[in-house]
Amino acid sequence: MDAAQSAAHVPFGDPATSAARVPGRVTGAVVALSRRYPLAVQLARYAAVGGGATALNAALFLLFRPVLPAVPANLVALVLTTAISTEASRRFAFDGAPAHRLREWVQDAGTVAFYATYTSAVLLALHQLAGATTPGEEAAVVAVASLAGGLLRFAVLRFWVFDVARPAAGARPDQGGRHPCPEQSTSTPST
């Protein structure tokens, strides 16, 4: 790993480097929290990203809702926000940890499939139970329903997609901080 790649990769759990991003008097508190409760801090950061992604999803849903029925408007908003939230999570919640490309793509596709099925079913159930609903009510129901899958997605990202520890020797992230899948490693065997 060359110096530029080494400096660019900051594993989660390095409180001094993470805190360097936080200005002022809060730095000491962030360092102390990161050292004492690293998983809780990571989960809080993930929740912040997830809240922003949920708000963006609701805004896009409301933007598309006047021209599309509820389920297609939900699907378009979902596809657009999934990739954005995965990258935001990698950079903020997981401190820029490298991602396995194939795993990231599978996770994004799985997330879209899960939420598309789940939130579409919730919207259809809402229409069956409540009859005529406003786009604002639909967006609120989708936002609340999306919270249920957030913890599962956090676990998948944390333990399967992102390397939260330093990468193994010979594994080199590409320019975006992503690692190829282990079976596609760029390392060459020594002779």
CSV table of N, CA and C in Angstrom, one decimal, residues 106-171:
chain,number,residue,atom,x,y,z
A,106,VAL,N,-24.2,-6.3,-4.7
A,106,VAL,CA,-25.2,-7.2,-4.2
A,106,VAL,C,-26.0,-6.6,-3.1
A,107,GLN,N,-25.4,-5.9,-2.1
A,107,GLN,CA,-26.1,-5.2,-1.1
A,107,GLN,C,-27.0,-4.2,-1.6
A,108,ASP,N,-26.6,-3.3,-2.5
A,108,ASP,CA,-27.4,-2.3,-3.1
A,108,ASP,C,-28.7,-3.0,-3.8
A,109,ALA,N,-28.4,-4.0,-4.6
A,109,ALA,CA,-29.5,-4.7,-5.3
A,109,ALA,C,-30.5,-5.3,-4.2
A,110,GLY,N,-29.9,-6.0,-3.2
A,110,GLY,CA,-30.7,-6.6,-2.2
A,110,GLY,C,-31.5,-5.5,-1.4
A,111,THR,N,-30.9,-4.4,-1.1
A,111,THR,CA,-31.6,-3.3,-0.4
A,111,THR,C,-32.8,-2.8,-1.2
A,112,VAL,N,-32.5,-2.6,-2.5
A,112,VAL,CA,-33.6,-2.1,-3.4
A,112,VAL,C,-34.7,-3.2,-3.5
A,113,ALA,N,-34.4,-4.4,-3.6
A,113,ALA,CA,-35.4,-5.5,-3.7
A,113,ALA,C,-36.2,-5.6,-2.4
A,114,PHE,N,-35.5,-5.6,-1.3
A,114,PHE,CA,-36.1,-5.7,0.0
A,114,PHE,C,-37.1,-4.5,0.2
A,115,TYR,N,-36.5,-3.3,0.1
A,115,TYR,CA,-37.4,-2.1,0.4
A,115,TYR,C,-38.5,-1.9,-0.6
A,116,ALA,N,-38.2,-2.3,-1.9
A,116,ALA,CA,-39.2,-2.2,-2.9
A,116,ALA,C,-40.4,-3.1,-2.6
A,117,THR,N,-40.1,-4.3,-2.2
A,117,THR,CA,-41.2,-5.3,-1.9
A,117,THR,C,-41.9,-4.8,-0.6
A,118,TYR,N,-41.1,-4.5,0.4
A,118,TYR,CA,-41.6,-4.2,1.7
A,118,TYR,C,-42.4,-2.9,1.7
A,119,THR,N,-41.9,-1.8,1.2
A,119,THR,CA,-42.6,-0.5,1.2
A,119,THR,C,-43.7,-0.5,0.3
A,120,SER,N,-43.6,-1.3,-0.8
A,120,SER,CA,-44.8,-1.4,-1.8
A,120,SER,C,-45.9,-2.1,-1.1
A,121,ALA,N,-45.6,-3.2,-0.4
A,121,ALA,CA,-46.7,-3.9,0.4
A,121,ALA,C,-47.3,-3.0,1.4
A,122,VAL,N,-46.5,-2.2,2.1
A,122,VAL,CA,-47.0,-1.2,3.1
A,122,VAL,C,-47.9,-0.2,2.4
A,123,LEU,N,-47.5,0.3,1.3
A,123,LEU,CA,-48.4,1.3,0.6
A,123,LEU,C,-49.7,0.6,0.1
A,124,LEU,N,-49.6,-0.6,-0.4
A,124,LEU,CA,-50.8,-1.2,-0.8
A,124,LEU,C,-51.7,-1.5,0.4
A,125,ALA,N,-51.2,-1.9,1.5
A,125,ALA,CA,-51.9,-2.2,2.7
A,125,ALA,C,-52.6,-0.9,3.2
A,126,LEU,N,-51.8,0.2,3.2
A,126,LEU,CA,-52.3,1.5,3.6
A,126,LEU,C,-53.6,1.9,2.7
A,127,HIS,N,-53.5,1.7,1.4
A,127,HIS,CA,-54.6,2.0,0.5
A,127,HIS,C,-55.8,1.1,0.8
A,128,GLN,N,-55.5,-0.1,1.1
A,128,GLN,CA,-56.6,-1.0,1.4
A,128,GLN,C,-57.3,-0.7,2.8
A,129,LEU,N,-56.5,-0.3,3.7
A,129,LEU,CA,-57.1,0.0,5.1
A,129,LEU,C,-57.6,1.4,5.2
A,130,ALA,N,-57.0,2.4,4.6
A,130,ALA,CA,-57.4,3.8,4.8
A,130,ALA,C,-58.1,4.4,3.6
A,131,GLY,N,-58.1,3.7,2.5
A,131,GLY,CA,-58.8,4.2,1.3
A,131,GLY,C,-58.0,5.3,0.7
A,132,ALA,N,-58.6,6.5,0.5
A,132,ALA,CA,-58.0,7.7,-0.1
A,132,ALA,C,-57.0,8.3,0.9
A,133,THR,N,-55.7,8.4,0.5
A,133,THR,CA,-54.7,9.0,1.3
A,133,THR,C,-54.0,10.1,0.6
A,134,THR,N,-53.3,10.9,1.3
A,134,THR,CA,-52.6,12.0,0.6
A,134,THR,C,-51.2,11.6,0.4
A,135,PRO,N,-50.5,12.2,-0.5
A,135,PRO,CA,-49.1,11.9,-0.7
A,135,PRO,C,-48.2,12.1,0.5
A,136,GLY,N,-48.5,13.0,1.3
A,136,GLY,CA,-47.8,13.2,2.6
A,136,GLY,C,-48.0,12.1,3.6
A,137,GLU,N,-49.2,11.5,3.6
A,137,GLU,CA,-49.5,10.4,4.5
A,137,GLU,C,-48.7,9.1,3.9
A,138,GLU,N,-48.7,9.0,2.6
A,138,GLU,CA,-48.0,7.9,2.0
A,138,GLU,C,-46.5,8.0,2.3
A,139,ALA,N,-45.9,9.2,2.1
A,139,ALA,CA,-44.5,9.4,2.4
A,139,ALA,C,-44.2,9.1,3.9
A,140,ALA,N,-45.0,9.5,4.8
A,140,ALA,CA,-44.8,9.3,6.2
A,140,ALA,C,-44.8,7.8,6.5
A,141,VAL,N,-45.7,7.0,5.9
A,141,VAL,CA,-45.8,5.6,6.1
A,141,VAL,C,-44.6,4.9,5.6
A,142,VAL,N,-44.1,5.3,4.4
A,142,VAL,CA,-42.9,4.7,3.8
A,142,VAL,C,-41.7,5.0,4.7
A,143,ALA,N,-41.6,6.3,5.2
A,143,ALA,CA,-40.5,6.6,6.0
A,143,ALA,C,-40.4,5.8,7.3
A,144,VAL,N,-41.6,5.6,8.0
A,144,VAL,CA,-41.6,4.8,9.2
A,144,VAL,C,-41.3,3.4,8.9
A,145,ALA,N,-41.9,2.9,7.8
A,145,ALA,CA,-41.6,1.5,7.4
A,145,ALA,C,-40.1,1.2,7.1
A,146,SER,N,-39.5,2.2,6.5
A,146,SER,CA,-38.1,2.0,6.2
A,146,SER,C,-37.1,1.9,7.4
A,147,LEU,N,-37.6,2.4,8.5
A,147,LEU,CA,-36.8,2.3,9.7
A,147,LEU,C,-36.6,0.9,10.2
A,148,ALA,N,-37.5,0.0,9.9
A,148,ALA,CA,-37.4,-1.4,10.3
A,148,ALA,C,-36.3,-2.1,9.7
A,149,GLY,N,-36.0,-1.8,8.4
A,149,GLY,CA,-34.9,-2.5,7.8
A,149,GLY,C,-33.5,-1.9,8.0
A,150,GLY,N,-33.5,-0.7,8.7
A,150,GLY,CA,-32.2,0.0,8.9
A,150,GLY,C,-31.2,-0.8,9.7
A,151,LEU,N,-31.6,-1.4,10.7
A,151,LEU,CA,-30.6,-2.2,11.6
A,151,LEU,C,-30.1,-3.4,10.8
A,152,LEU,N,-30.9,-4.1,10.0
A,152,LEU,CA,-30.4,-5.2,9.2
A,152,LEU,C,-29.4,-4.7,8.2
A,153,ARG,N,-29.7,-3.6,7.6
A,153,ARG,CA,-28.8,-3.0,6.6
A,153,ARG,C,-27.4,-2.6,7.2
A,154,PHE,N,-27.5,-2.0,8.4
A,154,PHE,CA,-26.3,-1.6,9.1
A,154,PHE,C,-25.4,-2.9,9.4
A,155,ALA,N,-26.0,-4.0,9.8
A,155,ALA,CA,-25.3,-5.2,10.0
A,155,ALA,C,-24.6,-5.7,8.8
A,156,VAL,N,-25.4,-5.7,7.7
A,156,VAL,CA,-24.8,-6.2,6.4
A,156,VAL,C,-23.6,-5.3,6.0
A,157,LEU,N,-23.8,-4.0,6.0
A,157,LEU,CA,-22.7,-3.0,5.6
A,157,LEU,C,-21.5,-3.2,6.6
A,158,ARG,N,-21.8,-3.3,7.8
A,158,ARG,CA,-20.7,-3.3,8.8
A,158,ARG,C,-19.9,-4.6,8.7
A,159,PHE,N,-20.6,-5.7,8.6
A,159,PHE,CA,-19.9,-7.0,8.7
A,159,PHE,C,-19.6,-7.7,7.4
A,160,TRP,N,-20.2,-7.2,6.3
A,160,TRP,CA,-20.0,-7.9,5.1
A,160,TRP,C,-19.5,-7.1,3.9
A,161,VAL,N,-20.0,-5.8,3.8
A,161,VAL,CA,-19.6,-5.0,2.7
A,161,VAL,C,-18.3,-4.2,3.0
A,162,PHE,N,-18.2,-3.5,4.1
A,162,PHE,CA,-17.1,-2.7,4.4
A,162,PHE,C,-16.1,-3.3,5.3
A,163,ASP,N,-14.8,-3.1,4.9
A,163,ASP,CA,-13.7,-3.6,5.8
A,163,ASP,C,-13.5,-2.5,6.8
A,164,VAL,N,-13.9,-2.8,8.1
A,164,VAL,CA,-13.8,-1.8,9.1
A,164,VAL,C,-12.4,-1.9,9.8
A,165,ALA,N,-11.6,-2.9,9.5
A,165,ALA,CA,-10.3,-3.0,9.9
A,165,ALA,C,-9.3,-2.7,8.7
A,166,ARG,N,-8.1,-2.6,9.0
A,166,ARG,CA,-7.2,-2.4,7.9
A,166,ARG,C,-7.2,-3.5,6.9
A,167,PRO,N,-7.1,-3.3,5.6
A,167,PRO,CA,-7.2,-4.4,4.7
A,167,PRO,C,-6.0,-5.3,4.8
A,168,ALA,N,-6.2,-6.5,4.4
A,168,ALA,CA,-5.1,-7.5,4.4
A,168,ALA,C,-3.9,-7.0,3.6
A,169,ALA,N,-2.7,-7.5,3.8
A,169,ALA,CA,-1.6,-7.2,3.1
A,169,ALA,C,-1.8,-7.6,1.6
A,170,GLY,N,-1.4,-6.7,0.7
A,170,GLY,CA,-1.6,-7.0,-0.7
A,170,GLY,C,-2.9,-6.5,-1.3
A,171,ALA,N,-3.9,-6.3,-0.5
A,171,ALA,CA,-5.2,-5.8,-1.0
A,171,ALA,C,-5.1,-4.3,-1.1
